């Protein structure tokens, strides 16, 4: 089992900065705005040569029952219960606060090993706060600056000691385990981003798919801020789900927290392989939903549309027909997108959704053999010959598929700049129909010249 380390503390002490520093990523949102992190986020690192799972958590606050802050605290307490080691972080410049003392008692009572961290120790103003930390009863603090990378060696030493691990000494010529291919990392998980407008039920869906209350949910829109990854396995397929913040129109996004969350969601779409667009049937398919779908197709991602809260819809056939009509017009660039009615709250339709996700991923990775492609091209040209702009005939001589993810085709033709967009659309739609490529973007590139693979004529 890979050891888990949870980073906890009150808001704005630098937990997410430390998480990013330890994992070598920018996965966690970082800002001077307190309480930016709400859900717990996991990342991988290595300490002393050992693989370690790091958990970033929301800031601990005293809050009334049922409030957002209370739900955030419950998520942090869940992370502590799962952890093999707790890193309790304080802000040395602020010194020890009453909130620090309250939650230090919570951490002590958990029975988990604890390493006390005095963060932001890059200046003399932190000296008093560092010595105050001793009174928390969590042992000698480790002075670090997560922002500047100071003191991380001492932190690594104390963390390994608390976990009962010794640093691995690499022998000459020996490679790290992570450098070995090992069946290409045992099939990297399929990356799936769950996106949509605020309050569409994205976090509820992720919780239903993973079978636990991993994300904070509630009637308040905009609860999720970070793109949080969760791993599941379905029918032998490893899937990494990314719960994302709701996307609103740019003009409505004014707060710093929402701007950071929006940019994180866009980044999740860019790194995903399949994008699940979650919509609320009560509001229908609005312009913002189509904008999100358009963004996903521009990034070349496969799309699946999930219609949540389907159990609350009365006239199901009527609503479904209206959705299909709007999708056919609004997402005309990716015809055949799978539309799956689900209920995240009652966990209905989840198997159908997962099947649609894996099918979309298979199509996104599909490669068409070159001989089949060129037989299709001959038939397509015979059905509708290319136009002859200015009386000069256009010739399309050859086609190949250089890449997948999404399916990308290159056609070699005379005067590629003169081939009308309408004819390119005809070829794309014919490709999609002939080789069964629904719901994914298709890229068709034109190049001038003859077939590059044909034998050269001798002069």
GROMACS .gro file of C-alpha atoms in nm:
model
  459
    1UNK     CA    1   0.000   0.000   0.000
    2UNK     CA    2   0.125   0.347  -0.088
    3UNK     CA    3   0.137   0.567   0.227
    4UNK     CA    4  -0.099   0.865   0.234
    5UNK     CA    5  -0.006   1.203   0.381
    6UNK     CA    6  -0.281   1.461   0.452
    7UNK     CA    7  -0.194   1.831   0.469
    8UNK     CA    8  -0.427   2.010   0.714
    9UNK     CA    9  -0.454   2.347   0.885
   10UNK     CA   10  -0.669   2.658   0.899
   11UNK     CA   11  -0.737   2.860   0.579
   12UNK     CA   12  -0.457   3.047   0.402
   13UNK     CA   13  -0.158   2.893   0.581
   14UNK     CA   14  -0.012   2.764   0.253
   15UNK     CA   15  -0.143   2.405   0.233
   16UNK     CA   16  -0.208   2.413  -0.143
   17UNK     CA   17   0.129   2.578  -0.209
   18UNK     CA   18   0.296   2.296  -0.013
   19UNK     CA   19   0.088   2.036  -0.202
   20UNK     CA   20   0.203   2.182  -0.536
   21UNK     CA   21   0.564   2.195  -0.414
   22UNK     CA   22   0.565   1.832  -0.297
   23UNK     CA   23   0.390   1.695  -0.606
   24UNK     CA   24   0.584   1.914  -0.850
   25UNK     CA   25   0.261   2.035  -1.011
   26UNK     CA   26   0.024   2.330  -1.015
   27UNK     CA   27  -0.278   2.108  -0.961
   28UNK     CA   28  -0.409   2.295  -0.655
   29UNK     CA   29  -0.539   2.650  -0.692
   30UNK     CA   30  -0.326   2.901  -0.501
   31UNK     CA   31  -0.426   3.256  -0.403
   32UNK     CA   32  -0.418   3.497  -0.109
   33UNK     CA   33  -0.794   3.444  -0.093
   34UNK     CA   34  -0.864   3.230   0.217
   35UNK     CA   35  -1.078   2.918   0.182
   36UNK     CA   36  -1.011   2.871  -0.190
   37UNK     CA   37  -0.974   2.492  -0.155
   38UNK     CA   38  -1.297   2.311  -0.070
   39UNK     CA   39  -1.268   1.948  -0.180
   40UNK     CA   40  -0.975   1.726  -0.094
   41UNK     CA   41  -0.731   1.678  -0.380
   42UNK     CA   42  -0.484   1.392  -0.422
   43UNK     CA   43  -0.146   1.388  -0.594
   44UNK     CA   44   0.153   1.155  -0.627
   45UNK     CA   45   0.513   1.219  -0.526
   46UNK     CA   46   0.824   1.037  -0.406
   47UNK     CA   47   0.995   1.099  -0.071
   48UNK     CA   48   1.332   0.934  -0.017
   49UNK     CA   49   1.266   0.712  -0.318
   50UNK     CA   50   0.930   0.589  -0.180
   51UNK     CA   51   0.602   0.651  -0.369
   52UNK     CA   52   0.370   0.867  -0.157
   53UNK     CA   53   0.012   0.991  -0.202
   54UNK     CA   54  -0.037   1.354  -0.091
   55UNK     CA   55  -0.385   1.485   0.006
   56UNK     CA   56  -0.458   1.859   0.001
   57UNK     CA   57  -0.754   1.958   0.220
   58UNK     CA   58  -0.983   2.251   0.286
   59UNK     CA   59  -0.899   2.497   0.563
   60UNK     CA   60  -1.026   2.395   0.906
   61UNK     CA   61  -1.276   2.646   1.048
   62UNK     CA   62  -1.522   2.654   1.334
   63UNK     CA   63  -1.860   2.659   1.161
   64UNK     CA   64  -2.230   2.603   1.219
   65UNK     CA   65  -2.371   2.261   1.137
   66UNK     CA   66  -2.474   2.217   0.773
   67UNK     CA   67  -2.285   2.520   0.644
   68UNK     CA   68  -2.037   2.502   0.357
   69UNK     CA   69  -1.747   2.541   0.603
   70UNK     CA   70  -1.887   2.255   0.812
   71UNK     CA   71  -1.903   2.028   0.504
   72UNK     CA   72  -1.546   2.131   0.418
   73UNK     CA   73  -1.436   2.034   0.769
   74UNK     CA   74  -1.603   1.695   0.734
   75UNK     CA   75  -1.404   1.634   0.414
   76UNK     CA   76  -1.082   1.726   0.596
   77UNK     CA   77  -1.165   1.495   0.886
   78UNK     CA   78  -1.230   1.215   0.634
   79UNK     CA   79  -0.885   1.280   0.482
   80UNK     CA   80  -0.725   1.260   0.829
   81UNK     CA   81  -0.895   0.924   0.894
   82UNK     CA   82  -0.756   0.788   0.564
   83UNK     CA   83  -0.404   0.923   0.615
   84UNK     CA   84  -0.099   0.741   0.748
   85UNK     CA   85   0.057   1.075   0.841
   86UNK     CA   86  -0.079   1.426   0.899
   87UNK     CA   87   0.116   1.741   0.817
   88UNK     CA   88  -0.035   2.012   1.041
   89UNK     CA   89   0.052   2.351   0.892
   90UNK     CA   90   0.051   2.687   1.070
   91UNK     CA   91   0.146   3.033   0.943
   92UNK     CA   92   0.457   3.127   1.142
   93UNK     CA   93   0.412   3.496   1.060
   94UNK     CA   94   0.067   3.497   1.226
   95UNK     CA   95   0.176   3.280   1.517
   96UNK     CA   96  -0.050   3.024   1.685
   97UNK     CA   97  -0.417   3.125   1.677
   98UNK     CA   98  -0.714   2.995   1.874
   99UNK     CA   99  -0.826   2.809   1.561
  100UNK     CA  100  -0.486   2.638   1.538
  101UNK     CA  101  -0.517   2.524   1.898
  102UNK     CA  102  -0.872   2.394   1.845
  103UNK     CA  103  -0.784   2.182   1.546
  104UNK     CA  104  -0.450   2.070   1.687
  105UNK     CA  105  -0.664   1.889   1.949
  106UNK     CA  106  -0.868   1.730   1.667
  107UNK     CA  107  -0.550   1.605   1.497
  108UNK     CA  108  -0.405   1.472   1.826
  109UNK     CA  109  -0.726   1.285   1.904
  110UNK     CA  110  -0.720   1.115   1.561
  111UNK     CA  111  -0.428   0.898   1.674
  112UNK     CA  112  -0.243   0.957   1.346
  113UNK     CA  113   0.131   1.041   1.345
  114UNK     CA  114   0.176   1.418   1.302
  115UNK     CA  115   0.452   1.640   1.170
  116UNK     CA  116   0.403   2.005   1.272
  117UNK     CA  117   0.501   2.253   1.000
  118UNK     CA  118   0.568   2.623   1.055
  119UNK     CA  119   0.524   2.765   0.705
  120UNK     CA  120   0.629   3.107   0.568
  121UNK     CA  121   0.956   3.106   0.767
  122UNK     CA  122   1.153   3.296   0.503
  123UNK     CA  123   1.195   3.609   0.722
  124UNK     CA  124   1.268   3.712   1.081
  125UNK     CA  125   0.903   3.804   1.136
  126UNK     CA  126   0.833   3.429   1.161
  127UNK     CA  127   1.068   3.358   1.455
  128UNK     CA  128   0.815   3.426   1.733
  129UNK     CA  129   0.546   3.218   1.562
  130UNK     CA  130   0.789   2.928   1.515
  131UNK     CA  131   0.861   2.908   1.890
  132UNK     CA  132   0.491   2.953   1.976
  133UNK     CA  133   0.417   2.634   1.777
  134UNK     CA  134   0.573   2.419   2.052
  135UNK     CA  135   0.270   2.481   2.275
  136UNK     CA  136   0.041   2.292   2.036
  137UNK     CA  137   0.175   1.966   2.177
  138UNK     CA  138   0.256   1.820   1.834
  139UNK     CA  139   0.632   1.801   1.879
  140UNK     CA  140   0.908   2.016   1.734
  141UNK     CA  141   0.794   2.219   1.432
  142UNK     CA  142   0.972   2.201   1.096
  143UNK     CA  143   1.048   2.549   0.961
  144UNK     CA  144   0.978   2.574   0.588
  145UNK     CA  145   0.877   2.814   0.314
  146UNK     CA  146   0.658   2.626   0.069
  147UNK     CA  147   0.656   2.922  -0.170
  148UNK     CA  148   1.037   2.943  -0.185
  149UNK     CA  149   1.114   2.572  -0.141
  150UNK     CA  150   1.305   2.620   0.187
  151UNK     CA  151   1.325   2.348   0.454
  152UNK     CA  152   1.177   2.069   0.238
  153UNK     CA  153   1.474   1.840   0.309
  154UNK     CA  154   1.401   1.857   0.684
  155UNK     CA  155   1.032   1.797   0.614
  156UNK     CA  156   1.114   1.490   0.405
  157UNK     CA  157   1.339   1.351   0.679
  158UNK     CA  158   1.074   1.393   0.952
  159UNK     CA  159   0.791   1.262   0.731
  160UNK     CA  160   0.984   0.944   0.645
  161UNK     CA  161   1.073   0.890   1.011
  162UNK     CA  162   0.707   0.930   1.114
  163UNK     CA  163   0.606   0.675   0.848
  164UNK     CA  164   0.878   0.434   0.961
  165UNK     CA  165   1.055   0.451   0.624
  166UNK     CA  166   1.422   0.490   0.543
  167UNK     CA  167   1.550   0.677   0.238
  168UNK     CA  168   1.641   0.441  -0.043
  169UNK     CA  169   2.004   0.462  -0.150
  170UNK     CA  170   2.034   0.409  -0.523
  171UNK     CA  171   2.319   0.183  -0.628
  172UNK     CA  172   2.535   0.269  -0.926
  173UNK     CA  173   2.356   0.177  -1.249
  174UNK     CA  174   2.025   0.117  -1.070
  175UNK     CA  175   1.716   0.293  -1.207
  176UNK     CA  176   1.407   0.416  -1.026
  177UNK     CA  177   1.104   0.190  -1.046
  178UNK     CA  178   0.910   0.466  -1.219
  179UNK     CA  179   1.162   0.467  -1.505
  180UNK     CA  180   1.070   0.109  -1.598
  181UNK     CA  181   0.799   0.084  -1.864
  182UNK     CA  182   0.607  -0.192  -1.680
  183UNK     CA  183   0.349  -0.245  -1.950
  184UNK     CA  184   0.324   0.126  -2.018
  185UNK     CA  185   0.232   0.206  -1.659
  186UNK     CA  186  -0.029  -0.072  -1.661
  187UNK     CA  187  -0.258   0.112  -1.900
  188UNK     CA  188  -0.286   0.473  -1.800
  189UNK     CA  189  -0.637   0.564  -1.673
  190UNK     CA  190  -0.888   0.709  -1.917
  191UNK     CA  191  -0.916   1.080  -1.826
  192UNK     CA  192  -1.276   1.201  -1.807
  193UNK     CA  193  -1.376   1.560  -1.722
  194UNK     CA  194  -1.728   1.618  -1.584
  195UNK     CA  195  -1.826   1.970  -1.694
  196UNK     CA  196  -2.135   2.188  -1.705
  197UNK     CA  197  -2.300   2.494  -1.561
  198UNK     CA  198  -2.307   2.556  -1.182
  199UNK     CA  199  -2.546   2.334  -0.985
  200UNK     CA  200  -2.599   2.081  -1.265
  201UNK     CA  201  -2.503   1.800  -1.024
  202UNK     CA  202  -2.141   1.732  -1.126
  203UNK     CA  203  -2.012   1.661  -0.775
  204UNK     CA  204  -2.315   1.446  -0.696
  205UNK     CA  205  -2.245   1.245  -1.012
  206UNK     CA  206  -1.879   1.191  -0.921
  207UNK     CA  207  -1.978   1.083  -0.568
  208UNK     CA  208  -2.227   0.836  -0.716
  209UNK     CA  209  -1.970   0.692  -0.957
  210UNK     CA  210  -1.699   0.643  -0.693
  211UNK     CA  211  -1.944   0.524  -0.427
  212UNK     CA  212  -1.855   0.772  -0.150
  213UNK     CA  213  -1.913   1.134  -0.048
  214UNK     CA  214  -1.581   1.250  -0.189
  215UNK     CA  215  -1.702   1.593  -0.309
  216UNK     CA  216  -1.887   1.862  -0.120
  217UNK     CA  217  -2.242   1.885  -0.250
  218UNK     CA  218  -2.538   2.107  -0.173
  219UNK     CA  219  -2.799   2.342  -0.322
  220UNK     CA  220  -2.553   2.635  -0.333
  221UNK     CA  221  -2.414   2.689  -0.684
  222UNK     CA  222  -2.038   2.713  -0.729
  223UNK     CA  223  -1.936   2.480  -0.444
  224UNK     CA  224  -1.660   2.313  -0.646
  225UNK     CA  225  -1.354   2.524  -0.727
  226UNK     CA  226  -1.063   2.289  -0.798
  227UNK     CA  227  -1.064   2.017  -1.064
  228UNK     CA  228  -1.052   1.716  -0.832
  229UNK     CA  229  -0.943   1.374  -0.963
  230UNK     CA  230  -1.095   1.044  -0.845
  231UNK     CA  231  -1.007   0.696  -0.974
  232UNK     CA  232  -1.252   0.415  -1.045
  233UNK     CA  233  -1.242   0.088  -1.240
  234UNK     CA  234  -1.534  -0.018  -1.458
  235UNK     CA  235  -1.535  -0.347  -1.653
  236UNK     CA  236  -1.158  -0.365  -1.617
  237UNK     CA  237  -1.106  -0.010  -1.749
  238UNK     CA  238  -0.925   0.232  -1.517
  239UNK     CA  239  -1.097   0.572  -1.529
  240UNK     CA  240  -0.983   0.898  -1.370
  241UNK     CA  241  -1.277   1.133  -1.314
  242UNK     CA  242  -1.223   1.509  -1.286
  243UNK     CA  243  -1.496   1.698  -1.103
  244UNK     CA  244  -1.480   2.059  -1.220
  245UNK     CA  245  -1.618   2.399  -1.127
  246UNK     CA  246  -1.934   2.513  -1.304
  247UNK     CA  247  -1.875   2.733  -1.608
  248UNK     CA  248  -2.075   3.053  -1.649
  249UNK     CA  249  -2.060   3.317  -1.920
  250UNK     CA  250  -1.740   3.523  -1.907
  251UNK     CA  251  -1.933   3.844  -1.841
  252UNK     CA  252  -2.078   3.696  -1.520
  253UNK     CA  253  -1.744   3.576  -1.384
  254UNK     CA  254  -1.619   3.862  -1.165
  255UNK     CA  255  -1.488   3.712  -0.839
  256UNK     CA  256  -1.123   3.603  -0.822
  257UNK     CA  257  -1.212   3.258  -0.685
  258UNK     CA  258  -1.446   3.190  -0.977
  259UNK     CA  259  -1.192   3.315  -1.229
  260UNK     CA  260  -0.931   3.077  -1.090
  261UNK     CA  261  -1.184   2.791  -1.084
  262UNK     CA  262  -1.290   2.863  -1.443
  263UNK     CA  263  -0.932   2.853  -1.570
  264UNK     CA  264  -0.881   2.524  -1.382
  265UNK     CA  265  -1.190   2.376  -1.551
  266UNK     CA  266  -1.069   2.482  -1.896
  267UNK     CA  267  -0.734   2.318  -1.818
  268UNK     CA  268  -0.915   1.997  -1.715
  269UNK     CA  269  -1.098   1.992  -2.050
  270UNK     CA  270  -0.770   2.032  -2.237
  271UNK     CA  271  -0.610   1.739  -2.054
  272UNK     CA  272  -0.916   1.511  -2.069
  273UNK     CA  273  -0.980   1.244  -2.331
  274UNK     CA  274  -1.358   1.234  -2.290
  275UNK     CA  275  -1.568   1.529  -2.174
  276UNK     CA  276  -1.905   1.456  -2.010
  277UNK     CA  277  -2.130   1.760  -2.050
  278UNK     CA  278  -2.385   1.745  -1.769
  279UNK     CA  279  -2.707   1.936  -1.823
  280UNK     CA  280  -3.017   2.003  -1.616
  281UNK     CA  281  -3.336   1.916  -1.812
  282UNK     CA  282  -3.539   2.170  -1.613
  283UNK     CA  283  -3.333   2.448  -1.771
  284UNK     CA  284  -3.285   2.270  -2.102
  285UNK     CA  285  -2.987   2.302  -2.331
  286UNK     CA  286  -2.885   2.667  -2.300
  287UNK     CA  287  -2.631   2.874  -2.490
  288UNK     CA  288  -2.368   2.821  -2.218
  289UNK     CA  289  -2.401   2.441  -2.249
  290UNK     CA  290  -2.338   2.466  -2.621
  291UNK     CA  291  -2.041   2.697  -2.560
  292UNK     CA  292  -1.888   2.438  -2.327
  293UNK     CA  293  -1.948   2.167  -2.588
  294UNK     CA  294  -1.791   2.385  -2.855
  295UNK     CA  295  -1.484   2.442  -2.635
  296UNK     CA  296  -1.444   2.066  -2.590
  297UNK     CA  297  -1.467   2.002  -2.966
  298UNK     CA  298  -1.219   2.281  -3.041
  299UNK     CA  299  -0.977   2.107  -2.806
  300UNK     CA  300  -1.041   1.783  -2.998
  301UNK     CA  301  -1.208   1.592  -2.713
  302UNK     CA  302  -1.471   1.320  -2.742
  303UNK     CA  303  -1.806   1.428  -2.595
  304UNK     CA  304  -2.086   1.251  -2.408
  305UNK     CA  305  -2.394   1.444  -2.293
  306UNK     CA  306  -2.550   1.332  -1.965
  307UNK     CA  307  -2.899   1.462  -1.879
  308UNK     CA  308  -2.913   1.468  -1.499
  309UNK     CA  309  -3.219   1.466  -1.268
  310UNK     CA  310  -3.406   1.259  -1.527
  311UNK     CA  311  -3.627   1.104  -1.257
  312UNK     CA  312  -3.783   1.449  -1.202
  313UNK     CA  313  -3.884   1.493  -1.569
  314UNK     CA  314  -4.251   1.424  -1.643
  315UNK     CA  315  -4.278   1.448  -2.023
  316UNK     CA  316  -3.963   1.249  -2.095
  317UNK     CA  317  -4.010   1.189  -2.469
  318UNK     CA  318  -4.094   1.551  -2.538
  319UNK     CA  319  -3.793   1.681  -2.343
  320UNK     CA  320  -3.562   1.428  -2.511
  321UNK     CA  321  -3.680   1.529  -2.859
  322UNK     CA  322  -3.622   1.897  -2.780
  323UNK     CA  323  -3.271   1.816  -2.658
  324UNK     CA  324  -3.185   1.615  -2.970
  325UNK     CA  325  -3.311   1.898  -3.193
  326UNK     CA  326  -3.099   2.159  -3.012
  327UNK     CA  327  -2.791   1.934  -3.009
  328UNK     CA  328  -2.825   1.866  -3.383
  329UNK     CA  329  -2.812   2.242  -3.449
  330UNK     CA  330  -2.582   2.363  -3.169
  331UNK     CA  331  -2.323   2.084  -3.196
  332UNK     CA  332  -2.350   2.017  -3.568
  333UNK     CA  333  -1.970   1.976  -3.586
  334UNK     CA  334  -1.992   1.649  -3.386
  335UNK     CA  335  -2.312   1.471  -3.499
  336UNK     CA  336  -2.405   1.151  -3.321
  337UNK     CA  337  -2.308   1.257  -2.969
  338UNK     CA  338  -2.439   1.005  -2.715
  339UNK     CA  339  -2.715   1.150  -2.494
  340UNK     CA  340  -2.762   0.953  -2.171
  341UNK     CA  341  -3.046   1.031  -1.925
  342UNK     CA  342  -2.930   0.972  -1.566
  343UNK     CA  343  -3.012   1.051  -1.205
  344UNK     CA  344  -2.695   1.107  -1.004
  345UNK     CA  345  -2.886   1.142  -0.677
  346UNK     CA  346  -3.062   0.804  -0.714
  347UNK     CA  347  -2.768   0.646  -0.903
  348UNK     CA  348  -2.971   0.552  -1.210
  349UNK     CA  349  -2.826   0.522  -1.561
  350UNK     CA  350  -2.463   0.522  -1.441
  351UNK     CA  351  -2.368   0.199  -1.620
  352UNK     CA  352  -2.507   0.335  -1.947
  353UNK     CA  353  -2.308   0.654  -1.897
  354UNK     CA  354  -1.983   0.465  -1.830
  355UNK     CA  355  -2.045   0.248  -2.135
  356UNK     CA  356  -2.097   0.559  -2.348
  357UNK     CA  357  -1.774   0.710  -2.209
  358UNK     CA  358  -1.564   0.404  -2.294
  359UNK     CA  359  -1.728   0.379  -2.640
  360UNK     CA  360  -1.647   0.745  -2.707
  361UNK     CA  361  -1.285   0.685  -2.602
  362UNK     CA  362  -1.260   0.388  -2.838
  363UNK     CA  363  -1.391   0.595  -3.131
  364UNK     CA  364  -1.157   0.882  -3.038
  365UNK     CA  365  -0.863   0.639  -3.065
  366UNK     CA  366  -0.986   0.461  -3.381
  367UNK     CA  367  -0.752   0.425  -3.677
  368UNK     CA  368  -0.875   0.353  -4.031
  369UNK     CA  369  -0.640   0.139  -4.248
  370UNK     CA  370  -0.501   0.336  -4.543
  371UNK     CA  371  -0.629   0.093  -4.814
  372UNK     CA  372  -0.986   0.118  -4.677
  373UNK     CA  373  -0.953   0.494  -4.655
  374UNK     CA  374  -0.856   0.530  -5.019
  375UNK     CA  375  -1.124   0.287  -5.140
  376UNK     CA  376  -1.375   0.508  -4.956
  377UNK     CA  377  -1.216   0.819  -5.115
  378UNK     CA  378  -1.266   0.677  -5.467
  379UNK     CA  379  -1.633   0.609  -5.393
  380UNK     CA  380  -1.684   0.953  -5.234
  381UNK     CA  381  -1.528   1.127  -5.535
  382UNK     CA  382  -1.739   0.917  -5.772
  383UNK     CA  383  -2.060   1.016  -5.589
  384UNK     CA  384  -1.976   1.387  -5.583
  385UNK     CA  385  -1.680   1.510  -5.784
  386UNK     CA  386  -1.485   1.807  -5.645
  387UNK     CA  387  -1.595   2.143  -5.790
  388UNK     CA  388  -1.396   2.322  -6.060
  389UNK     CA  389  -1.335   2.680  -5.942
  390UNK     CA  390  -1.262   2.915  -6.237
  391UNK     CA  391  -1.307   2.618  -6.470
  392UNK     CA  392  -1.000   2.439  -6.335
  393UNK     CA  393  -1.064   2.090  -6.205
  394UNK     CA  394  -0.950   1.999  -5.851
  395UNK     CA  395  -0.797   1.657  -5.795
  396UNK     CA  396  -0.784   1.472  -5.463
  397UNK     CA  397  -0.528   1.198  -5.521
  398UNK     CA  398  -0.468   1.026  -5.189
  399UNK     CA  399  -0.567   1.020  -4.820
  400UNK     CA  400  -0.403   0.892  -4.503
  401UNK     CA  401  -0.464   0.906  -4.127
  402UNK     CA  402  -0.147   1.026  -3.952
  403UNK     CA  403  -0.292   1.033  -3.600
  404UNK     CA  404  -0.584   0.964  -3.368
  405UNK     CA  405  -0.708   1.142  -3.051
  406UNK     CA  406  -0.909   1.282  -3.236
  407UNK     CA  407  -0.911   1.103  -3.574
  408UNK     CA  408  -0.704   1.323  -3.806
  409UNK     CA  409  -0.688   1.275  -4.183
  410UNK     CA  410  -0.469   1.432  -4.451
  411UNK     CA  411  -0.583   1.458  -4.815
  412UNK     CA  412  -0.325   1.530  -5.087
  413UNK     CA  413  -0.477   1.736  -5.363
  414UNK     CA  414  -0.410   1.998  -5.626
  415UNK     CA  415  -0.471   2.359  -5.512
  416UNK     CA  416  -0.586   2.278  -5.153
  417UNK     CA  417  -0.665   2.645  -5.084
  418UNK     CA  418  -0.936   2.640  -5.351
  419UNK     CA  419  -1.131   2.341  -5.215
  420UNK     CA  420  -1.459   2.487  -5.079
  421UNK     CA  421  -1.551   2.442  -4.713
  422UNK     CA  422  -1.880   2.283  -4.818
  423UNK     CA  423  -1.695   2.006  -5.002
  424UNK     CA  424  -1.462   1.953  -4.706
  425UNK     CA  425  -1.771   1.918  -4.487
  426UNK     CA  426  -1.911   1.662  -4.733
  427UNK     CA  427  -1.591   1.457  -4.703
  428UNK     CA  428  -1.590   1.483  -4.323
  429UNK     CA  429  -1.954   1.373  -4.289
  430UNK     CA  430  -1.899   1.090  -4.537
  431UNK     CA  431  -1.592   0.977  -4.339
  432UNK     CA  432  -1.790   0.983  -4.016
  433UNK     CA  433  -2.070   0.774  -4.166
  434UNK     CA  434  -1.850   0.524  -4.351
  435UNK     CA  435  -1.622   0.444  -4.058
  436UNK     CA  436  -1.868   0.490  -3.771
  437UNK     CA  437  -1.712   0.792  -3.598
  438UNK     CA  438  -2.001   0.959  -3.408
  439UNK     CA  439  -1.958   1.208  -3.125
  440UNK     CA  440  -1.591   1.294  -3.184
  441UNK     CA  441  -1.429   1.582  -3.373
  442UNK     CA  442  -1.274   1.488  -3.708
  443UNK     CA  443  -0.985   1.691  -3.841
  444UNK     CA  444  -0.933   1.702  -4.217
  445UNK     CA  445  -0.615   1.869  -4.337
  446UNK     CA  446  -0.539   1.943  -4.702
  447UNK     CA  447  -0.195   1.935  -4.856
  448UNK     CA  448  -0.079   2.009  -5.207
  449UNK     CA  449   0.116   1.768  -5.423
  450UNK     CA  450   0.092   1.411  -5.537
  451UNK     CA  451   0.064   1.096  -5.330
  452UNK     CA  452   0.392   1.099  -5.129
  453UNK     CA  453   0.391   0.719  -5.109
  454UNK     CA  454   0.353   0.654  -5.482
  455UNK     CA  455   0.665   0.533  -5.669
  456UNK     CA  456   0.860   0.817  -5.828
  457UNK     CA  457   0.874   0.831  -6.207
  458UNK     CA  458   1.212   0.811  -6.363
  459UNK     CA  459   1.311   1.094  -6.590
   0.00000   0.00000   0.00000
